[in-house]
Short mmCIF file of C-alpha atoms in Angstrom, two decimals:
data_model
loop_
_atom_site.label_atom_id
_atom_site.label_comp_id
_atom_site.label_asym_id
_atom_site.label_seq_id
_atom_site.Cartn_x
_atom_site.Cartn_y
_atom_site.Cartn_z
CA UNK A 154 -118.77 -62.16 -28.03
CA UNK A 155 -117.21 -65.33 -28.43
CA UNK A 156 -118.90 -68.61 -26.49
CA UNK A 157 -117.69 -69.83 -23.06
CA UNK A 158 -114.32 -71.56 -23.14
CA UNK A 159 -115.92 -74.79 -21.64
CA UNK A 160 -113.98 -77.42 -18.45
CA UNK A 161 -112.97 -79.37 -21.31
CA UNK A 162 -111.36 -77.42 -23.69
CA UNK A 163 -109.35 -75.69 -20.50
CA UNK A 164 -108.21 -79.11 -19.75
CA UNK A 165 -107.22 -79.58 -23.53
CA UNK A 166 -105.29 -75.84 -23.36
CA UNK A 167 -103.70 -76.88 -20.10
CA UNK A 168 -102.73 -80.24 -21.96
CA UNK A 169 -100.51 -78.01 -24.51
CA UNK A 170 -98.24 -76.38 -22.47
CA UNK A 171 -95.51 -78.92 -22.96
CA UNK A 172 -95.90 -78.26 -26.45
CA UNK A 173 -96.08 -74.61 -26.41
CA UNK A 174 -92.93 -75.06 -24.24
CA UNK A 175 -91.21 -76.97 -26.68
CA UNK A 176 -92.79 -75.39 -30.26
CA UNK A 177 -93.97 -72.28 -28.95
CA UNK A 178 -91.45 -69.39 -30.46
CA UNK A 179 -91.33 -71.30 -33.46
CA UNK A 180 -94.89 -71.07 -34.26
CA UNK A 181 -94.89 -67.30 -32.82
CA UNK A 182 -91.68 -66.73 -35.50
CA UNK A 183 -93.53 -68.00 -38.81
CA UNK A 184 -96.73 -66.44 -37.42
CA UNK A 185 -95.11 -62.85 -37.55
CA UNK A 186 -93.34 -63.53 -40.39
CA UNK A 187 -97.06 -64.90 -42.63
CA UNK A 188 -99.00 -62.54 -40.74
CA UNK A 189 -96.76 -59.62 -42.32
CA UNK A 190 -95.97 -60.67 -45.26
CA UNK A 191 -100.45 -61.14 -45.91
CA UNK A 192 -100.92 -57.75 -44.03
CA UNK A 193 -98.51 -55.40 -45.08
CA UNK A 194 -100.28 -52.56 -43.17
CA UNK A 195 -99.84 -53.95 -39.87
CA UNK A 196 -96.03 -52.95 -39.75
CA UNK A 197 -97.15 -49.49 -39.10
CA UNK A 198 -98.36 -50.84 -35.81
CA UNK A 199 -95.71 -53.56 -34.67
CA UNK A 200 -92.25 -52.90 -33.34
CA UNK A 201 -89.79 -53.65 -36.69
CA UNK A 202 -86.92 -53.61 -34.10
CA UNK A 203 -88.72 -55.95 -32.43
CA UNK A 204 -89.65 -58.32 -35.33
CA UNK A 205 -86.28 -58.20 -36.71
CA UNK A 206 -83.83 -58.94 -33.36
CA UNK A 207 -86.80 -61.65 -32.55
CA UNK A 208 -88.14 -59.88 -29.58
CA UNK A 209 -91.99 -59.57 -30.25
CA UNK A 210 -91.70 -63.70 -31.15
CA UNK A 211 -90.41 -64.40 -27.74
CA UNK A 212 -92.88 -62.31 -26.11
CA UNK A 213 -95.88 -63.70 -27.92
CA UNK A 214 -94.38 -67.10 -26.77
CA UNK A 215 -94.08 -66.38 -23.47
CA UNK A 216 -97.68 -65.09 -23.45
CA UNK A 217 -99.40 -68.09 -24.88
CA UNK A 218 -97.22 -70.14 -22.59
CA UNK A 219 -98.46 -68.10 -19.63
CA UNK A 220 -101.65 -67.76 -20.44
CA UNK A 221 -101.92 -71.89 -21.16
CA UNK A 222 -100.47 -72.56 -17.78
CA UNK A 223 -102.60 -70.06 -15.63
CA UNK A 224 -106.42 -71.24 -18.39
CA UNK A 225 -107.59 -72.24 -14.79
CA UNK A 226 -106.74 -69.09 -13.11
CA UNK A 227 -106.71 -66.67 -15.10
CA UNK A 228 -106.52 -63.79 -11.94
CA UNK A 229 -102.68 -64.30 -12.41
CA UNK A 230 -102.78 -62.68 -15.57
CA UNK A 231 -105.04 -59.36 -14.89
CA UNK A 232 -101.38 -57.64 -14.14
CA UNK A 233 -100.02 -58.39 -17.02
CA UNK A 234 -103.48 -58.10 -19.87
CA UNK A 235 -103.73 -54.38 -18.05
CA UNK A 236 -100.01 -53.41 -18.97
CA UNK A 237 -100.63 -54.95 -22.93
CA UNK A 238 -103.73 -53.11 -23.02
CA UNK A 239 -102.15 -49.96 -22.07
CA UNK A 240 -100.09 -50.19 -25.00
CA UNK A 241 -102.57 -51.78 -27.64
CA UNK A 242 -104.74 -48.72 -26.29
CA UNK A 243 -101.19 -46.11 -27.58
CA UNK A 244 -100.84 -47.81 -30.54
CA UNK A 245 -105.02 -47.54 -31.70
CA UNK A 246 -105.39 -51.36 -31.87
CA UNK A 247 -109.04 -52.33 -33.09
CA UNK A 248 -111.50 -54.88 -32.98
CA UNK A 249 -110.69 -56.02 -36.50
CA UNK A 250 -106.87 -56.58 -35.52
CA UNK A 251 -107.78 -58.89 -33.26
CA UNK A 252 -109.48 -61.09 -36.56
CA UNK A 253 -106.50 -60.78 -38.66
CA UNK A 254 -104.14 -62.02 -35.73
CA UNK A 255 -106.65 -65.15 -34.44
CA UNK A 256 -107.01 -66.19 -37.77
CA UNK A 257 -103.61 -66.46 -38.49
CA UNK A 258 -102.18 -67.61 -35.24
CA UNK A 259 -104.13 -70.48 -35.32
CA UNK A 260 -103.45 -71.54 -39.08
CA UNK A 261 -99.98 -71.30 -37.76
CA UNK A 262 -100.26 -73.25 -34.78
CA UNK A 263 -102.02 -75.74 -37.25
CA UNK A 264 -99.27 -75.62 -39.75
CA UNK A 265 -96.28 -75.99 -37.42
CA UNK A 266 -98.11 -78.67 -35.04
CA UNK A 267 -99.19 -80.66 -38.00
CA UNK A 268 -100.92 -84.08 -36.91
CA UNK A 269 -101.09 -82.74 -33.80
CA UNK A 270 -103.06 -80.39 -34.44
CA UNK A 271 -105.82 -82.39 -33.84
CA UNK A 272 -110.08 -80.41 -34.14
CA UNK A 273 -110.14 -81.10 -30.54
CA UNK A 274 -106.98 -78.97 -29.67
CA UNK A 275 -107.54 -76.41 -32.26
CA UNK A 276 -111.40 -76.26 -31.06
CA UNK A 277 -110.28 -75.15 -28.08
CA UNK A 278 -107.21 -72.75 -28.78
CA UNK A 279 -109.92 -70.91 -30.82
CA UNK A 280 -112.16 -70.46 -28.26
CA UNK A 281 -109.40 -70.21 -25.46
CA UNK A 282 -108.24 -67.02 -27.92
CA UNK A 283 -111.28 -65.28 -28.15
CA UNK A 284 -111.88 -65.76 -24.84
CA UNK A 285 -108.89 -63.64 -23.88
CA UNK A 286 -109.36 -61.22 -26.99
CA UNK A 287 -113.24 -60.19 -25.73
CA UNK A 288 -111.59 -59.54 -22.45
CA UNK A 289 -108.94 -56.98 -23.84
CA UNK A 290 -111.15 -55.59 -26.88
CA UNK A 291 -113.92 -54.72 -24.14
CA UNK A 292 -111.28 -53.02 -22.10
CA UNK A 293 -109.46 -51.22 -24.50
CA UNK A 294 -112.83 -49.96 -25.90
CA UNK A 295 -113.29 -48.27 -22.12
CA UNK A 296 -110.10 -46.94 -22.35
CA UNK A 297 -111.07 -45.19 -26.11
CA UNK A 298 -114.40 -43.67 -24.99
CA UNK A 299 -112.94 -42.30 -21.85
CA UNK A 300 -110.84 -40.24 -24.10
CA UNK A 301 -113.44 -39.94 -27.11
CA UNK A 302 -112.10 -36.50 -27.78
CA UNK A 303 -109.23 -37.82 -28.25
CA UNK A 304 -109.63 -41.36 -30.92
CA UNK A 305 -106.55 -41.84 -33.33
CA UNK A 306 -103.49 -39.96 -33.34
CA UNK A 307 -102.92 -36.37 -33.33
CA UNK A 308 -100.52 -34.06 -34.89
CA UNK A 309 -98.24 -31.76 -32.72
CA UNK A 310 -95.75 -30.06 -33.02
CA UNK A 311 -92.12 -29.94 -31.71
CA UNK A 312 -91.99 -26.23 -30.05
CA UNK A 313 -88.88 -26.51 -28.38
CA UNK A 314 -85.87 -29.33 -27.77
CA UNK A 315 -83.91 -28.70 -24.68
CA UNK A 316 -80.99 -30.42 -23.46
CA UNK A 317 -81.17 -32.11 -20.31
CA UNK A 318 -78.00 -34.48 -20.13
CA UNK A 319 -75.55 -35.33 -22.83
CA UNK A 320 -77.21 -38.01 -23.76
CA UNK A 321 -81.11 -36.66 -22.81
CA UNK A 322 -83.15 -34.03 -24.63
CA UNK A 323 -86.60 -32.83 -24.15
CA UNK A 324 -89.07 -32.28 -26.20
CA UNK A 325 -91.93 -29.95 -25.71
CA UNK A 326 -94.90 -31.02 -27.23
CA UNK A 327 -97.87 -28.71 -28.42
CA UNK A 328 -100.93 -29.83 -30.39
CA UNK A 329 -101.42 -28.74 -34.03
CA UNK A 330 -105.21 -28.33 -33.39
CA UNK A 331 -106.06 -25.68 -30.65
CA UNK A 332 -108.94 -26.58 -29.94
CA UNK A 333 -107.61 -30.53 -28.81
CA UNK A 334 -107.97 -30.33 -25.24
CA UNK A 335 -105.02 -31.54 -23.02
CA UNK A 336 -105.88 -34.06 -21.16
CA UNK A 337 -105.54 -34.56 -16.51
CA UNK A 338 -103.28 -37.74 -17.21
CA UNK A 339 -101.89 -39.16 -14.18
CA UNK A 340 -98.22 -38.54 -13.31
CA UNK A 341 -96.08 -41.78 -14.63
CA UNK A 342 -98.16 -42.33 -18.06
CA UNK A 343 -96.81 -42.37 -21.33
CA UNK A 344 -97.68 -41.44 -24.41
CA UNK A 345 -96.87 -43.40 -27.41
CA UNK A 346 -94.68 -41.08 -30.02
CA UNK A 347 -95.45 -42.05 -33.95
CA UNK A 348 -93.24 -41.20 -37.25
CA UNK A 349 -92.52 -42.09 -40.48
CA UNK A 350 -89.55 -44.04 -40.98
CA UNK A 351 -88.39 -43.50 -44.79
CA UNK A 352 -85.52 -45.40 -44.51
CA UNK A 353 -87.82 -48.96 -43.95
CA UNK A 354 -88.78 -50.77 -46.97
CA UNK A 355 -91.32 -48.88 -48.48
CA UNK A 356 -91.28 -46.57 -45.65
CA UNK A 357 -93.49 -47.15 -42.77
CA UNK A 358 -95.34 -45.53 -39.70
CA UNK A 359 -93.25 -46.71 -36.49
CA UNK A 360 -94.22 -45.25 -32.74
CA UNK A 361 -92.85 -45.66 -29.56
CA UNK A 362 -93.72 -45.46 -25.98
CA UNK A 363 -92.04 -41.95 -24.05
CA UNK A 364 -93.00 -41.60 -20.60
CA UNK A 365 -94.29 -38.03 -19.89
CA UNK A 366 -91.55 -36.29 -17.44
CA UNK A 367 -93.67 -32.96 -16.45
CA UNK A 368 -96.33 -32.84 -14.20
CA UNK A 369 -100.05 -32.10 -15.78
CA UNK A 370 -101.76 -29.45 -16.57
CA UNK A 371 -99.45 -27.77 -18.79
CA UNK A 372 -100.34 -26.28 -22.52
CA UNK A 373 -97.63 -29.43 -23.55
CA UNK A 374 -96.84 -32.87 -23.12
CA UNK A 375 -93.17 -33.16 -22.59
CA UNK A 376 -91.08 -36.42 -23.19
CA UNK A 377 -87.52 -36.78 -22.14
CA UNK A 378 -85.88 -39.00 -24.97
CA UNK A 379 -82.21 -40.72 -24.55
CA UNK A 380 -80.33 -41.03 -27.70
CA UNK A 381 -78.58 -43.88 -28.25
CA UNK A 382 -74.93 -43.11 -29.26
CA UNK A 383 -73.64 -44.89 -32.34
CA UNK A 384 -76.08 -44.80 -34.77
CA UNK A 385 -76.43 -43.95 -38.37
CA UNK A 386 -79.36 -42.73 -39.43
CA UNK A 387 -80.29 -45.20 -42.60
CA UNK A 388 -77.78 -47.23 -41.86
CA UNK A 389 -79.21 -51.38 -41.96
CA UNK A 390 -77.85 -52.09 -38.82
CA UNK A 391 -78.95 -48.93 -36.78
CA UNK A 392 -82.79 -49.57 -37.55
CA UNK A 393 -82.77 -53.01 -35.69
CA UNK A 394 -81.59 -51.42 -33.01
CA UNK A 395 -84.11 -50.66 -30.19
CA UNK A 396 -82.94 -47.00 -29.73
CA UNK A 397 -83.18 -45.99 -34.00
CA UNK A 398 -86.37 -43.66 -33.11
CA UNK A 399 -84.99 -41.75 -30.82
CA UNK A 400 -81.87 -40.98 -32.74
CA UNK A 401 -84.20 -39.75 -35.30
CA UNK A 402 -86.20 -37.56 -32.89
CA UNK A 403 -82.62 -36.29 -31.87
CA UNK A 404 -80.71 -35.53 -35.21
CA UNK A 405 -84.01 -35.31 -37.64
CA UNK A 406 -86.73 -33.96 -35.76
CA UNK A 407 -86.18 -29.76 -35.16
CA UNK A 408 -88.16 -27.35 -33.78
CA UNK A 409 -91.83 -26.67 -35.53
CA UNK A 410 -91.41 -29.90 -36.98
CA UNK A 411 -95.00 -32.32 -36.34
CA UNK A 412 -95.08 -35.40 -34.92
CA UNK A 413 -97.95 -37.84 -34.32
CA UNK A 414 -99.01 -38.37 -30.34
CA UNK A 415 -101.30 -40.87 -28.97
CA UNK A 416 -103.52 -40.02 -25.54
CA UNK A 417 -101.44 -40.98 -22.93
CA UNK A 418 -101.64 -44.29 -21.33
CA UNK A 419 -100.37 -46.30 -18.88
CA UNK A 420 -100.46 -48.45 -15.70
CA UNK A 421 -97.74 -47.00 -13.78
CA UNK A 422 -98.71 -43.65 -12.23
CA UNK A 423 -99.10 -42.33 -8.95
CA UNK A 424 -102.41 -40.94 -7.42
CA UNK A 425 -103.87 -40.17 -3.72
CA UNK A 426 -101.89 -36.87 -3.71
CA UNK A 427 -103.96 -36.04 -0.87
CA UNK A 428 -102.65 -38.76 1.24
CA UNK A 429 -100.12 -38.19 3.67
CA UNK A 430 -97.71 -41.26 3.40
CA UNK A 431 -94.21 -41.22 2.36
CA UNK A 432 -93.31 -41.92 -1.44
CA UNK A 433 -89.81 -43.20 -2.41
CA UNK A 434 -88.95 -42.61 -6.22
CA UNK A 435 -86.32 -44.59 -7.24
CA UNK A 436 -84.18 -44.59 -10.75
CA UNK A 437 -81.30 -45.01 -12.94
CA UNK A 438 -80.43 -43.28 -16.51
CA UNK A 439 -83.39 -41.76 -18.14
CA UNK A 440 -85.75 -44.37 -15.93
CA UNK A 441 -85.92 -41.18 -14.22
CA UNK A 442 -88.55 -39.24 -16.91
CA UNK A 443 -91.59 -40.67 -15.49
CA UNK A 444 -90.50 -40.15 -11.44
CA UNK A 445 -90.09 -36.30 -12.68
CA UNK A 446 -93.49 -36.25 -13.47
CA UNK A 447 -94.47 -37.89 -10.25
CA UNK A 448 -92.07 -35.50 -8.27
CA UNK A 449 -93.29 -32.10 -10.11
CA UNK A 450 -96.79 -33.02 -9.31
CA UNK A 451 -96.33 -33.31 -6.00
CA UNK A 452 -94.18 -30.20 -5.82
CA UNK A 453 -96.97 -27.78 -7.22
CA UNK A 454 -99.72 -29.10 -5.11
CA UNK A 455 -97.21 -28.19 -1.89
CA UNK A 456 -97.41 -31.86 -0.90
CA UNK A 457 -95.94 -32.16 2.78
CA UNK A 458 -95.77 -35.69 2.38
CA UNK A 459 -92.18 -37.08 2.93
CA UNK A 460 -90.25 -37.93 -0.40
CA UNK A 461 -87.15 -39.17 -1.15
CA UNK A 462 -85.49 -39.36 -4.65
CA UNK A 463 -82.84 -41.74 -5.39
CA UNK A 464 -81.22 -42.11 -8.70
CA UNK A 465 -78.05 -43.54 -10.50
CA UNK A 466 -76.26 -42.27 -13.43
CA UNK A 467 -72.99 -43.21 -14.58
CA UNK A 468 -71.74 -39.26 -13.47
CA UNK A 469 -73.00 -35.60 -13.65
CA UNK A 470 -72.88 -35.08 -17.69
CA UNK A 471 -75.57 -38.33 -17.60
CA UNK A 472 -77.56 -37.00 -15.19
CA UNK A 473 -81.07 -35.01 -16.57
CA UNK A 474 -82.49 -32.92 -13.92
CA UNK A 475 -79.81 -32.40 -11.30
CA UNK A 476 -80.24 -28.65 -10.89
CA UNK A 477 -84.23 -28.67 -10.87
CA UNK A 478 -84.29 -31.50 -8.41
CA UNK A 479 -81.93 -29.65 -6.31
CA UNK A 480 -83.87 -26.49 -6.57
CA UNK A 481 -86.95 -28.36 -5.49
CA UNK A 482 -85.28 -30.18 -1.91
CA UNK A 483 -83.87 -26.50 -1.44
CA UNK A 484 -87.57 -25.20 -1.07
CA UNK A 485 -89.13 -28.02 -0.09
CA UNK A 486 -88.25 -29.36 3.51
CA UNK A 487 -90.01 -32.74 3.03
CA UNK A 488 -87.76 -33.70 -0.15
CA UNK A 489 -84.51 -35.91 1.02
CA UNK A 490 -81.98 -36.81 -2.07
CA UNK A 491 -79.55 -39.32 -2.80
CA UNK A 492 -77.34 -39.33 -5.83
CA UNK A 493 -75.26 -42.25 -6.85
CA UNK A 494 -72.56 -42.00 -9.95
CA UNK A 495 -70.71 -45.32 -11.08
CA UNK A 496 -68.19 -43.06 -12.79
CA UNK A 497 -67.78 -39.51 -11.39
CA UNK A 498 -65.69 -37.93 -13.67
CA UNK A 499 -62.51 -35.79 -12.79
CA UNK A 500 -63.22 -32.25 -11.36
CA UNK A 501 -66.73 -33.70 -9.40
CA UNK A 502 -67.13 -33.26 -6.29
CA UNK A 503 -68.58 -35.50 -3.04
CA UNK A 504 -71.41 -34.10 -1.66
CA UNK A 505 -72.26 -31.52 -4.23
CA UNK A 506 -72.10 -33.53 -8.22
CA UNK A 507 -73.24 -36.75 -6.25
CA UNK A 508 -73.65 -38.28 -2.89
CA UNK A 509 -72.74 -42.13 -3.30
CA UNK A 510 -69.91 -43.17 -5.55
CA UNK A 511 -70.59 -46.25 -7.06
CA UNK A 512 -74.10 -47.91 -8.49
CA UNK A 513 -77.14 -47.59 -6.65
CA UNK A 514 -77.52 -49.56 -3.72
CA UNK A 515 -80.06 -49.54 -1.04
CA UNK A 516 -77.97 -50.92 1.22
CA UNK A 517 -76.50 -47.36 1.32
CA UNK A 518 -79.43 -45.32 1.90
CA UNK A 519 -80.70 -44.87 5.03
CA UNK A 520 -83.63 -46.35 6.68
CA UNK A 521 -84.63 -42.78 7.43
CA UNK A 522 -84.73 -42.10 3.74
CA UNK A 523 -86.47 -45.12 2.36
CA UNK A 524 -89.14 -45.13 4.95
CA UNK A 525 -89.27 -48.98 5.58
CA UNK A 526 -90.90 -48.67 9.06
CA UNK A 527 -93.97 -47.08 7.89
CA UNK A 528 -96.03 -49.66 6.52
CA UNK A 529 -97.78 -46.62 4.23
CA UNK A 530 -95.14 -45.85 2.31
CA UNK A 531 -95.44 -46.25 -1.67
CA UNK A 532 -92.21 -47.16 -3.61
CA UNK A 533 -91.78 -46.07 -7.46
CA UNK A 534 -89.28 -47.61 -9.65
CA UNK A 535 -87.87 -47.06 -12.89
CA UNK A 536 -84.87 -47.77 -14.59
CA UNK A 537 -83.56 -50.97 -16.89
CA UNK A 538 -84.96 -54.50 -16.73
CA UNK A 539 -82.73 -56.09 -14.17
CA UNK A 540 -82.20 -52.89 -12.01
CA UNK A 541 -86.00 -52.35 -11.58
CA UNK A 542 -85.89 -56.52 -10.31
CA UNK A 543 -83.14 -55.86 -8.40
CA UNK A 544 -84.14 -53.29 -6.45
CA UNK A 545 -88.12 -54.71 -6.32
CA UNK A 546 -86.42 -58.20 -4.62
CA UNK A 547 -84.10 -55.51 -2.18
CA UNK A 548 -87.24 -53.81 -1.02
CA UNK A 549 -88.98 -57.27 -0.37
CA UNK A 550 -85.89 -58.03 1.60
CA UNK A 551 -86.66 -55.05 3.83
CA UNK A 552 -90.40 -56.02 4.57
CA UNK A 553 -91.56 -54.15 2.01
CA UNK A 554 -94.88 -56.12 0.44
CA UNK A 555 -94.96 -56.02 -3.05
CA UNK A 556 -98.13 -54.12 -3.36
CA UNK A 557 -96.53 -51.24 -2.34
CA UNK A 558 -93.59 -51.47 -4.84
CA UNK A 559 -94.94 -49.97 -8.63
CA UNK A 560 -92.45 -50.98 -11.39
CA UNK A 561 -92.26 -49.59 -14.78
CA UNK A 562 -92.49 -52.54 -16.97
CA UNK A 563 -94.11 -50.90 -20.28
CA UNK A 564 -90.95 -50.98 -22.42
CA UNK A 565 -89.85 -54.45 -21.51
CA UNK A 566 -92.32 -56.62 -23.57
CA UNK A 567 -93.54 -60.14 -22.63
CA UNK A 568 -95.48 -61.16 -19.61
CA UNK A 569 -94.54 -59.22 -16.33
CA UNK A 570 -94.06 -61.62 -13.30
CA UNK A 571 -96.67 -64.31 -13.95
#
């Protein structure tokens, strides 16, 4: 346990953040880069599509930014330190990590800052770092011995792909080892989905974060995976590309094949089934995977709660799930659904392929269906970056507060509404 960060050296981190502002990427670019290049090992736990189209740079960037600006409060950044160590937790990140990375993010701060750099600032961006880095080692080591059974990956196996959309297949997910007990995660986790990319330099373990889209409880884990059309397997291009894994899971990965699976994870999830207030799941593309789980919960415990499930897809051929989330508002009173396409094909039909032509708008649900007068109801929301702002700053313009609106922010990256 690192020493206090002390009133001084917070006033010497806040003094940085012009500099971080101005220098911050590059010294989060060459600290990837060194860091990598000395620890060869740790590309089997970062992001390569990340490193290569610059992402994970701008993230770190933003982070050190935010967390300089917000040394003095640092309640502003609970939010976003939970969501990271969610996914440090899927991706087995240790203790000694954190000593490889603080060494060499400071000797790059150092080396890009130069004269700058004076011992006073670099006094205090050590202890400013391992003030933040006891905070999320503690935590992730309470997330690891709540599932002890459960401490590195795990080998399962594919037991069956299923189609879901033309662009969305499932995959059913059983463990290798019997005896590994499934674990009571909560409906909206994820689990993080690990392989070995041969066609990396060297080849090289690479995972990714799948939200579960079944309820609990089952003898599988299921994950709903999108495949992004238009690229080649091995092809240079294709592996920068953010959706390379899950072309491989699509075109490489068969039935009976294994895969390594983390515990699931997460901060977004839904819980008080019990409760009796209404819940509004809300989606577009494959955003939807992680409001299925959500929905199919509350489905098998009879829930008698009012729902309503709202999702946009470009048209019907997009669309996972159509059928069973039909089959679930036919025999279940409480369920309302609204279906948006942006591009119904020819041959579908108003009223029974979709309700709302066009992308999803709240303007065009009704009030009865989103629930805004109850001051109870909970408000779940998935989809890509801007949609899941959009429709978070729509709600808000309803009254909604924005403790009752849960966002899916996992895949993003970078700092979360600081």
């Amino acid at each position: 346990m690192a020493p206090a960060l002390t009133p001084e050296q917070a006033s010497v981190i806040k003094s940085t953040v012009p500099v971080l502002a101005a220098y911050g990427e590059t010294i989060t670019t060459k600290f990837y880069h060194d860091l990598l290049a000395a620890n060869p090992a740790l590309k089997n736990i970062f992001n390569n599509t990340h490193q290569a189209t610059g992402h994970q740079p701008r993230a770190l960037a933003g982070a050190l930014y935010a967390y300089a600006a917000n040394i003095d409060d640092l309640g502003k950044l609970s939010p976003a330190v939970e969501l990271i160590c969610h996914k440090h937790a899927s991706l087995y990140v240790k203790p000694e990590h954190y000593e490889v990375v603080g060494t060499h993010l400071l000797e790059t701060m150092k080396s890009v800052l130069g004269e700058a750099a004076t011992p006073e600032i670099m006094g205090a961006w050590g202890a400013a770092y391992w003030q933040l880095a006891d905070i999320m080692i503690a935590k992730e080591a309470k997330m690891y011995d709540e599932t002890s059974y459960w401490a590195d990956w795990q080998d399962f196996k594919i037991a069956r792909k299923e189609k879901e959309a033309g662009d969305i297949t499932s995959f059913y997910l059983e463990p290798v080892d019997q005896k590994l007990k499934l674990p009571k995660f909560k409906p909206g986790q994820y689990i993080s989905v690990n392989i070995f990319v041969e066609e990396l330099e060297g080849g090289v373990w690479q995972a990714r974060q799948y939200s579960l889209s079944d309820a609990p409880g089952k003898d599988y884990l299921r994950i709903s995976v999108k495949r992004e059309e238009g690229l080649e397997i091995g092809e240079p291009k294709s592996m920068t590309h953010p959706g390379y894994l899950s072309n491989i899971l699509h075109d490489k990965k068969n039935e009976g094949d294994i895969v390594r699976v983390s515990h699931p994870f997460g901060d977004f999830f839904f819980e008080g089934q019990k409760e009796d207030s209404p819940v509004v799941l809300i989606s577009a593309g494959v955003g939807l995977t992680c409001l299925t789980s959500i929905l199919n919960t509350l489905a098998e415990e009879k829930s008698t709660r009012p729902i309503s499930w709202i999702h946009g897809a470009h048209n019907s051929s997009s669309r996972a799930f159509k059928s069973h989330i039909d089959e679930l508002a036919e025999s279940n009173k409480n369920l309302n659904t609204v279906f948006f396409s942006s591009q119904p094909t020819k041959g579908e039909v108003q009223g029974q392929h979709y309700d709302v032509q066009g992308r999803l708008d709240l303007d065009k649900v009704s009030s009865e269906k989103l629930f805004v007068d109850s001051d109870k109801t909970q408000y779940f929301v998935c989809g890509p970056t801007q949609f899941m702002l959009d429709v978070e700053a729509k709600l808000k313009s309803f009254g909604v507060p924005s403790e009752r609106v849960k966002v899916e922010l996992f895949g993003t990256g970078g700092v979360p509404r600081i």
